[in-house]
Amino acid sequence: MRRLLLSALGGLLGVGIIAGGRVMAQQPVNVTNIAYDPCSDPAKVTVFDLNEGAASGNTQLVAISGSTRIYVCSGKIQGGAAGTMYLQFGTGVACVDNADYMDIMIFASANTPPAMIQPGGAGATFYRSAVARALCIFRSTSMTVSGHIRYVQE
């Protein structure tokens, strides 16, 4: 599994890192061979505001809806304390079953710039789920999370 490491500390930790926590993916991740990109249609994009209270472990952000997929288009994520966060897809309570970890990990500390998730290449989708999966965020330690995620579920 490839990992795209993001740093809210502004350091260079992996491919695509630009100082200040801004990330530009060179190509959409895990979106090869799709002829239709739902994130390229602004009318279909939903914005989920991240205002999650202090917690650790998995928190569900977007629920499973039948046999749809979730396409993560872009976003901004900031942690309120030192720790690691990552987005994942899965089933069960808070994505603990059939977990599919998105190729994105965020190292955060309090009062640092947020990590930006932006698509690359010609497509607009950064990552897509398997069919019938929820979108969750994992926090390694108790921390608040703020920002937003733009996604399409269809």
Short mmCIF file of N, CA and C in Angstrom, two decimals:
data_model
loop_
_atom_site.label_atom_id
_atom_site.label_comp_id
_atom_site.label_asym_id
_atom_site.label_seq_id
_atom_site.Cartn_x
_atom_site.Cartn_y
_atom_site.Cartn_z
N MET A 1 0.85 -1.18 0.00
CA MET A 1 0.00 0.00 0.00
C MET A 1 0.89 1.24 0.00
N ARG A 2 0.63 2.17 -0.90
CA ARG A 2 1.36 3.42 -0.93
C ARG A 2 0.77 4.36 0.10
N ARG A 3 1.59 5.21 0.67
CA ARG A 3 1.13 6.22 1.62
C ARG A 3 1.58 7.59 1.14
N LEU A 4 0.67 8.53 1.13
CA LEU A 4 0.99 9.92 0.86
C LEU A 4 0.97 10.61 2.21
N LEU A 5 2.14 10.96 2.72
CA LEU A 5 2.23 11.55 4.05
C LEU A 5 2.05 13.05 3.98
N LEU A 6 1.19 13.57 4.83
CA LEU A 6 0.94 14.99 4.88
C LEU A 6 1.43 15.53 6.21
N SER A 7 1.93 16.72 6.22
CA SER A 7 2.41 17.31 7.45
C SER A 7 1.76 18.64 7.70
N ALA A 8 1.07 18.75 8.81
CA ALA A 8 0.53 20.04 9.21
C ALA A 8 1.62 20.84 9.92
N LEU A 9 2.79 20.26 10.08
CA LEU A 9 3.90 20.96 10.72
C LEU A 9 4.70 21.74 9.69
N GLY A 10 4.41 21.56 8.41
CA GLY A 10 5.10 22.29 7.37
C GLY A 10 6.38 21.63 6.92
N GLY A 11 6.69 20.44 7.39
CA GLY A 11 7.92 19.76 7.01
C GLY A 11 7.71 18.89 5.79
N LEU A 12 8.78 18.50 5.15
CA LEU A 12 8.71 17.65 3.97
C LEU A 12 8.77 16.20 4.43
N LEU A 13 7.62 15.52 4.38
CA LEU A 13 7.54 14.14 4.85
C LEU A 13 7.23 13.14 3.75
N GLY A 14 6.93 13.61 2.55
CA GLY A 14 6.60 12.65 1.51
C GLY A 14 6.29 13.34 0.21
N VAL A 15 5.90 12.58 -0.78
CA VAL A 15 5.60 13.08 -2.11
C VAL A 15 4.50 14.12 -2.08
N GLY A 16 4.70 15.23 -2.73
CA GLY A 16 3.66 16.23 -2.89
C GLY A 16 3.54 17.23 -1.77
N ILE A 17 4.45 17.23 -0.81
CA ILE A 17 4.35 18.15 0.32
C ILE A 17 4.92 19.51 -0.06
N ILE A 18 4.18 20.54 0.27
CA ILE A 18 4.64 21.92 0.12
C ILE A 18 4.58 22.53 1.51
N ALA A 19 5.56 23.34 1.88
CA ALA A 19 5.64 23.91 3.23
C ALA A 19 4.31 24.54 3.64
N GLY A 20 3.98 24.45 4.90
CA GLY A 20 2.74 25.01 5.42
C GLY A 20 1.60 24.03 5.42
N GLY A 21 1.86 22.77 5.09
CA GLY A 21 0.80 21.76 5.14
C GLY A 21 -0.01 21.64 3.88
N ARG A 22 0.30 22.38 2.81
CA ARG A 22 -0.48 22.30 1.58
C ARG A 22 0.04 21.15 0.71
N VAL A 23 -0.86 20.34 0.20
CA VAL A 23 -0.50 19.17 -0.58
C VAL A 23 -1.10 19.23 -1.96
N MET A 24 -0.32 18.94 -2.95
CA MET A 24 -0.80 18.84 -4.32
C MET A 24 -0.48 17.43 -4.80
N ALA A 25 -1.46 16.57 -4.91
CA ALA A 25 -1.23 15.22 -5.42
C ALA A 25 -0.96 15.31 -6.92
N GLN A 26 0.05 14.61 -7.39
CA GLN A 26 0.40 14.68 -8.80
C GLN A 26 -0.62 13.96 -9.68
N GLN A 27 -1.23 12.92 -9.15
CA GLN A 27 -2.26 12.19 -9.87
C GLN A 27 -3.33 11.79 -8.87
N PRO A 28 -4.58 11.67 -9.30
CA PRO A 28 -5.60 11.19 -8.37
C PRO A 28 -5.19 9.81 -7.84
N VAL A 29 -5.45 9.56 -6.58
CA VAL A 29 -5.07 8.32 -5.94
C VAL A 29 -6.21 7.31 -6.01
N ASN A 30 -5.92 6.09 -6.44
CA ASN A 30 -6.89 5.00 -6.46
C ASN A 30 -8.10 5.31 -7.34
N VAL A 31 -7.91 6.04 -8.41
CA VAL A 31 -9.03 6.40 -9.28
C VAL A 31 -8.70 6.08 -10.72
N THR A 32 -7.87 5.11 -10.95
CA THR A 32 -7.50 4.76 -12.31
C THR A 32 -8.65 4.07 -13.02
N ASN A 33 -8.71 4.25 -14.29
CA ASN A 33 -9.66 3.57 -15.16
C ASN A 33 -11.13 3.86 -14.86
N ILE A 34 -11.45 5.07 -14.43
CA ILE A 34 -12.86 5.44 -14.34
C ILE A 34 -13.12 6.48 -15.42
N ALA A 35 -14.13 6.23 -16.22
CA ALA A 35 -14.42 7.12 -17.34
C ALA A 35 -15.19 8.35 -16.89
N TYR A 36 -15.90 8.23 -15.78
CA TYR A 36 -16.75 9.30 -15.29
C TYR A 36 -16.24 9.75 -13.94
N ASP A 37 -16.03 11.03 -13.75
CA ASP A 37 -15.52 11.56 -12.49
C ASP A 37 -16.58 12.45 -11.85
N PRO A 38 -17.33 11.96 -10.85
CA PRO A 38 -18.41 12.74 -10.26
C PRO A 38 -17.93 14.02 -9.57
N CYS A 39 -16.68 14.07 -9.11
CA CYS A 39 -16.17 15.28 -8.45
C CYS A 39 -16.00 16.44 -9.43
N SER A 40 -16.00 16.14 -10.71
CA SER A 40 -15.85 17.21 -11.70
C SER A 40 -17.16 17.96 -11.94
N ASP A 41 -18.25 17.50 -11.32
CA ASP A 41 -19.55 18.16 -11.44
C ASP A 41 -19.89 18.86 -10.13
N PRO A 42 -19.70 20.20 -10.05
CA PRO A 42 -19.93 20.93 -8.79
C PRO A 42 -21.34 20.76 -8.22
N ALA A 43 -22.32 20.48 -9.07
CA ALA A 43 -23.70 20.32 -8.60
C ALA A 43 -23.86 19.06 -7.73
N LYS A 44 -22.96 18.09 -7.86
CA LYS A 44 -23.06 16.85 -7.10
C LYS A 44 -22.25 16.84 -5.81
N VAL A 45 -21.38 17.83 -5.65
CA VAL A 45 -20.45 17.83 -4.52
C VAL A 45 -21.13 18.31 -3.24
N THR A 46 -20.94 17.56 -2.16
CA THR A 46 -21.42 17.92 -0.83
C THR A 46 -20.22 18.32 0.02
N VAL A 47 -20.40 19.33 0.86
CA VAL A 47 -19.33 19.74 1.77
C VAL A 47 -19.70 19.30 3.18
N PHE A 48 -18.82 18.53 3.79
CA PHE A 48 -19.01 18.08 5.17
C PHE A 48 -18.10 18.91 6.06
N ASP A 49 -18.68 19.69 6.96
CA ASP A 49 -17.89 20.51 7.89
C ASP A 49 -17.41 19.66 9.05
N LEU A 50 -16.10 19.63 9.23
CA LEU A 50 -15.49 18.89 10.33
C LEU A 50 -15.42 19.79 11.55
N ASN A 51 -16.23 19.52 12.51
CA ASN A 51 -16.20 20.20 13.79
C ASN A 51 -16.35 19.13 14.86
N GLU A 52 -15.39 18.24 14.87
CA GLU A 52 -15.46 17.08 15.75
C GLU A 52 -14.83 17.40 17.10
N GLY A 53 -15.54 17.09 18.17
CA GLY A 53 -15.04 17.31 19.52
C GLY A 53 -13.87 16.39 19.84
N ALA A 54 -13.25 16.61 20.96
CA ALA A 54 -12.10 15.82 21.38
C ALA A 54 -12.48 14.35 21.52
N ALA A 55 -11.76 13.51 20.82
CA ALA A 55 -11.98 12.07 20.88
C ALA A 55 -10.77 11.39 20.25
N SER A 56 -10.67 10.09 20.47
CA SER A 56 -9.64 9.30 19.79
C SER A 56 -10.33 8.11 19.15
N GLY A 57 -9.62 7.41 18.30
CA GLY A 57 -10.20 6.26 17.60
C GLY A 57 -10.98 6.70 16.37
N ASN A 58 -11.90 5.86 15.92
CA ASN A 58 -12.65 6.11 14.68
C ASN A 58 -13.94 6.87 14.95
N THR A 59 -14.24 7.81 14.05
CA THR A 59 -15.50 8.55 14.06
C THR A 59 -16.07 8.53 12.66
N GLN A 60 -17.33 8.11 12.51
CA GLN A 60 -17.96 8.09 11.19
C GLN A 60 -18.32 9.51 10.77
N LEU A 61 -17.98 9.87 9.53
CA LEU A 61 -18.30 11.18 8.98
C LEU A 61 -19.45 11.11 7.98
N VAL A 62 -19.42 10.13 7.08
CA VAL A 62 -20.45 9.94 6.05
C VAL A 62 -20.92 8.49 6.12
N ALA A 63 -22.22 8.30 6.30
CA ALA A 63 -22.79 6.96 6.47
C ALA A 63 -22.88 6.20 5.15
N ILE A 64 -22.94 4.88 5.26
CA ILE A 64 -23.19 4.02 4.10
C ILE A 64 -24.59 4.33 3.58
N SER A 65 -24.72 4.35 2.26
CA SER A 65 -26.02 4.57 1.64
C SER A 65 -26.20 3.55 0.52
N GLY A 66 -26.79 2.40 0.87
CA GLY A 66 -27.05 1.36 -0.13
C GLY A 66 -25.77 0.87 -0.78
N SER A 67 -25.79 0.79 -2.10
CA SER A 67 -24.63 0.29 -2.84
C SER A 67 -23.88 1.43 -3.54
N THR A 68 -23.87 2.59 -2.92
CA THR A 68 -23.16 3.74 -3.51
C THR A 68 -21.69 3.72 -3.16
N ARG A 69 -20.92 4.56 -3.84
CA ARG A 69 -19.51 4.80 -3.54
C ARG A 69 -19.37 6.22 -3.02
N ILE A 70 -18.32 6.48 -2.26
CA ILE A 70 -17.99 7.83 -1.83
C ILE A 70 -16.74 8.25 -2.57
N TYR A 71 -16.80 9.40 -3.22
CA TYR A 71 -15.68 9.98 -3.95
C TYR A 71 -15.21 11.20 -3.16
N VAL A 72 -14.01 11.14 -2.60
CA VAL A 72 -13.47 12.28 -1.88
C VAL A 72 -12.83 13.21 -2.91
N CYS A 73 -13.32 14.45 -2.95
CA CYS A 73 -12.88 15.41 -3.96
C CYS A 73 -11.72 16.27 -3.46
N SER A 74 -11.86 16.83 -2.27
CA SER A 74 -10.82 17.69 -1.70
C SER A 74 -11.18 17.97 -0.26
N GLY A 75 -10.36 18.75 0.42
CA GLY A 75 -10.68 19.10 1.78
C GLY A 75 -9.56 19.81 2.50
N LYS A 76 -9.84 20.14 3.74
CA LYS A 76 -8.88 20.80 4.63
C LYS A 76 -9.11 20.20 6.01
N ILE A 77 -8.05 19.68 6.62
CA ILE A 77 -8.18 19.02 7.92
C ILE A 77 -7.13 19.57 8.87
N GLN A 78 -7.58 19.91 10.08
CA GLN A 78 -6.65 20.42 11.08
C GLN A 78 -6.95 19.77 12.42
N GLY A 79 -5.89 19.28 13.07
CA GLY A 79 -6.04 18.69 14.40
C GLY A 79 -5.74 19.71 15.47
N GLY A 80 -6.38 19.57 16.62
CA GLY A 80 -6.21 20.52 17.70
C GLY A 80 -5.17 20.12 18.72
N ALA A 81 -4.45 19.03 18.48
CA ALA A 81 -3.41 18.58 19.41
C ALA A 81 -2.42 17.72 18.63
N ALA A 82 -1.31 17.41 19.25
CA ALA A 82 -0.31 16.55 18.60
C ALA A 82 -0.88 15.15 18.43
N GLY A 83 -0.67 14.57 17.26
CA GLY A 83 -1.15 13.21 17.00
C GLY A 83 -1.22 12.94 15.51
N THR A 84 -1.71 11.78 15.17
CA THR A 84 -1.84 11.34 13.78
C THR A 84 -3.31 11.12 13.47
N MET A 85 -3.73 11.53 12.28
CA MET A 85 -5.09 11.30 11.81
C MET A 85 -5.02 10.69 10.42
N TYR A 86 -6.02 9.89 10.07
CA TYR A 86 -6.16 9.47 8.68
C TYR A 86 -7.62 9.20 8.38
N LEU A 87 -7.95 9.33 7.10
CA LEU A 87 -9.29 9.04 6.61
C LEU A 87 -9.33 7.59 6.17
N GLN A 88 -10.48 6.95 6.36
CA GLN A 88 -10.63 5.57 5.92
C GLN A 88 -12.08 5.31 5.53
N PHE A 89 -12.26 4.28 4.70
CA PHE A 89 -13.58 3.77 4.36
C PHE A 89 -13.75 2.45 5.08
N GLY A 90 -15.00 2.06 5.36
CA GLY A 90 -15.23 0.77 5.98
C GLY A 90 -16.70 0.54 6.24
N THR A 91 -16.99 -0.57 6.91
CA THR A 91 -18.35 -0.91 7.29
C THR A 91 -18.39 -1.09 8.80
N GLY A 92 -19.55 -1.40 9.33
CA GLY A 92 -19.68 -1.58 10.77
C GLY A 92 -19.67 -0.24 11.48
N VAL A 93 -19.65 -0.31 12.79
CA VAL A 93 -19.64 0.91 13.61
C VAL A 93 -18.33 1.65 13.38
N ALA A 94 -18.41 2.88 12.86
CA ALA A 94 -17.24 3.74 12.65
C ALA A 94 -16.15 3.09 11.81
N CYS A 95 -16.54 2.34 10.79
CA CYS A 95 -15.61 1.78 9.79
C CYS A 95 -14.63 0.75 10.35
N VAL A 96 -14.97 0.08 11.45
CA VAL A 96 -14.02 -0.87 12.04
C VAL A 96 -13.96 -2.19 11.27
N ASP A 97 -14.95 -2.48 10.43
CA ASP A 97 -14.93 -3.69 9.62
C ASP A 97 -14.61 -3.32 8.17
N ASN A 98 -13.95 -4.24 7.48
CA ASN A 98 -13.61 -4.06 6.07
C ASN A 98 -12.92 -2.72 5.84
N ALA A 99 -12.02 -2.34 6.73
CA ALA A 99 -11.36 -1.04 6.65
C ALA A 99 -10.47 -0.94 5.40
N ASP A 100 -10.59 0.17 4.72
CA ASP A 100 -9.78 0.50 3.55
C ASP A 100 -9.19 1.88 3.86
N TYR A 101 -7.93 1.90 4.24
CA TYR A 101 -7.29 3.14 4.65
C TYR A 101 -6.92 3.95 3.42
N MET A 102 -7.40 5.17 3.38
CA MET A 102 -7.09 6.06 2.29
C MET A 102 -5.59 6.34 2.33
N ASP A 103 -4.99 6.56 1.18
CA ASP A 103 -3.56 6.79 1.11
C ASP A 103 -3.21 8.21 1.57
N ILE A 104 -3.63 8.54 2.78
CA ILE A 104 -3.38 9.87 3.31
C ILE A 104 -3.26 9.76 4.83
N MET A 105 -2.21 10.32 5.36
CA MET A 105 -2.00 10.34 6.79
C MET A 105 -1.58 11.76 7.17
N ILE A 106 -2.12 12.28 8.25
CA ILE A 106 -1.87 13.65 8.64
C ILE A 106 -1.23 13.67 10.02
N PHE A 107 -0.06 14.28 10.11
CA PHE A 107 0.62 14.45 11.39
C PHE A 107 0.31 15.86 11.85
N ALA A 108 -0.32 15.99 13.00
CA ALA A 108 -0.79 17.30 13.45
C ALA A 108 -0.17 17.68 14.79
N SER A 109 -0.15 18.97 15.02
CA SER A 109 0.14 19.49 16.35
C SER A 109 -0.72 20.74 16.51
N ALA A 110 -0.93 21.16 17.73
CA ALA A 110 -1.82 22.29 17.99
C ALA A 110 -1.30 23.55 17.32
N ASN A 111 -2.24 24.36 16.82
CA ASN A 111 -1.94 25.68 16.26
C ASN A 111 -0.99 25.67 15.07
N THR A 112 -1.08 24.66 14.22
CA THR A 112 -0.30 24.63 12.99
C THR A 112 -1.24 24.71 11.80
N PRO A 113 -0.73 25.06 10.63
CA PRO A 113 -1.61 25.17 9.44
C PRO A 113 -2.28 23.84 9.12
N PRO A 114 -3.48 23.89 8.56
CA PRO A 114 -4.18 22.64 8.21
C PRO A 114 -3.56 21.97 6.99
N ALA A 115 -3.77 20.66 6.89
CA ALA A 115 -3.36 19.91 5.71
C ALA A 115 -4.44 20.06 4.65
N MET A 116 -4.04 20.33 3.42
CA MET A 116 -4.97 20.50 2.32
C MET A 116 -4.96 19.24 1.46
N ILE A 117 -6.14 18.73 1.13
CA ILE A 117 -6.28 17.59 0.23
C ILE A 117 -6.78 18.15 -1.09
N GLN A 118 -5.97 18.04 -2.13
CA GLN A 118 -6.36 18.59 -3.42
C GLN A 118 -6.10 17.56 -4.51
N PRO A 119 -6.98 17.49 -5.51
CA PRO A 119 -6.78 16.53 -6.60
C PRO A 119 -5.65 16.97 -7.50
N GLY A 120 -5.14 16.05 -8.25
CA GLY A 120 -4.09 16.36 -9.22
C GLY A 120 -4.48 15.83 -10.58
N GLY A 121 -3.68 16.16 -11.58
CA GLY A 121 -3.96 15.70 -12.93
C GLY A 121 -5.25 16.30 -13.47
N ALA A 122 -5.85 15.63 -14.43
CA ALA A 122 -7.05 16.15 -15.08
C ALA A 122 -8.32 15.86 -14.29
N GLY A 123 -8.28 14.85 -13.42
CA GLY A 123 -9.48 14.47 -12.68
C GLY A 123 -9.67 15.33 -11.45
N ALA A 124 -10.83 15.20 -10.83
CA ALA A 124 -11.12 15.96 -9.63
C ALA A 124 -11.24 15.07 -8.40
N THR A 125 -11.32 13.75 -8.58
CA THR A 125 -11.45 12.83 -7.46
C THR A 125 -10.08 12.52 -6.88
N PHE A 126 -9.96 12.66 -5.56
CA PHE A 126 -8.72 12.31 -4.88
C PHE A 126 -8.70 10.83 -4.52
N TYR A 127 -9.83 10.29 -4.06
CA TYR A 127 -9.91 8.89 -3.67
C TYR A 127 -11.36 8.43 -3.74
N ARG A 128 -11.59 7.18 -4.10
CA ARG A 128 -12.96 6.65 -4.11
C ARG A 128 -13.02 5.37 -3.32
N SER A 129 -14.19 5.15 -2.73
CA SER A 129 -14.38 3.96 -1.89
C SER A 129 -14.81 2.77 -2.73
N ALA A 130 -14.78 1.61 -2.11
CA ALA A 130 -15.45 0.44 -2.67
C ALA A 130 -16.96 0.67 -2.48
N VAL A 131 -17.76 -0.18 -3.06
CA VAL A 131 -19.21 -0.06 -2.94
C VAL A 131 -19.64 -0.30 -1.49
N ALA A 132 -20.63 0.45 -1.03
CA ALA A 132 -21.24 0.29 0.30
C ALA A 132 -20.24 0.45 1.44
N ARG A 133 -19.57 1.58 1.45
CA ARG A 133 -18.63 1.90 2.52
C ARG A 133 -18.97 3.27 3.12
N ALA A 134 -18.68 3.44 4.40
CA ALA A 134 -18.81 4.73 5.07
C ALA A 134 -17.44 5.42 5.04
N LEU A 135 -17.43 6.72 5.30
CA LEU A 135 -16.19 7.49 5.40
C LEU A 135 -15.99 7.86 6.86
N CYS A 136 -14.80 7.57 7.39
CA CYS A 136 -14.50 7.83 8.80
C CYS A 136 -13.15 8.52 8.93
N ILE A 137 -12.91 9.08 10.11
CA ILE A 137 -11.60 9.63 10.44
C ILE A 137 -11.11 8.92 11.68
N PHE A 138 -9.82 8.57 11.67
CA PHE A 138 -9.18 7.94 12.82
C PHE A 138 -8.25 8.95 13.46
N ARG A 139 -8.29 9.02 14.80
CA ARG A 139 -7.37 9.89 15.56
C ARG A 139 -6.60 9.03 16.55
N SER A 140 -5.27 9.17 16.53
CA SER A 140 -4.41 8.34 17.38
C SER A 140 -4.48 8.73 18.85
N THR A 141 -4.87 9.97 19.11
CA THR A 141 -4.96 10.47 20.48
C THR A 141 -6.17 11.39 20.57
N SER A 142 -6.59 11.73 21.75
CA SER A 142 -7.75 12.61 21.91
C SER A 142 -7.43 14.00 21.38
N MET A 143 -8.13 14.41 20.35
CA MET A 143 -7.94 15.73 19.74
C MET A 143 -9.20 16.17 19.02
N THR A 144 -9.38 17.46 18.92
CA THR A 144 -10.47 18.01 18.11
C THR A 144 -10.01 18.01 16.66
N VAL A 145 -10.96 18.03 15.74
CA VAL A 145 -10.67 18.10 14.31
C VAL A 145 -11.57 19.16 13.70
N SER A 146 -10.99 20.02 12.88
CA SER A 146 -11.77 21.04 12.19
C SER A 146 -11.40 21.05 10.72
N GLY A 147 -12.20 21.74 9.92
CA GLY A 147 -11.97 21.83 8.48
C GLY A 147 -13.19 21.38 7.71
N HIS A 148 -12.97 20.82 6.53
CA HIS A 148 -14.08 20.32 5.71
C HIS A 148 -13.58 19.27 4.73
N ILE A 149 -14.51 18.46 4.25
CA ILE A 149 -14.22 17.47 3.20
C ILE A 149 -15.31 17.64 2.14
N ARG A 150 -14.89 17.77 0.90
CA ARG A 150 -15.83 17.82 -0.23
C ARG A 150 -15.90 16.41 -0.82
N TYR A 151 -17.14 15.90 -1.01
CA TYR A 151 -17.29 14.54 -1.50
C TYR A 151 -18.57 14.40 -2.33
N VAL A 152 -18.64 13.30 -3.06
CA VAL A 152 -19.85 12.91 -3.79
C VAL A 152 -20.15 11.48 -3.38
N GLN A 153 -21.43 11.19 -3.13
CA GLN A 153 -21.86 9.84 -2.82
C GLN A 153 -22.89 9.42 -3.85
N GLU A 154 -22.54 8.45 -4.67
CA GLU A 154 -23.50 7.95 -5.67
C GLU A 154 -23.17 6.54 -6.07
#
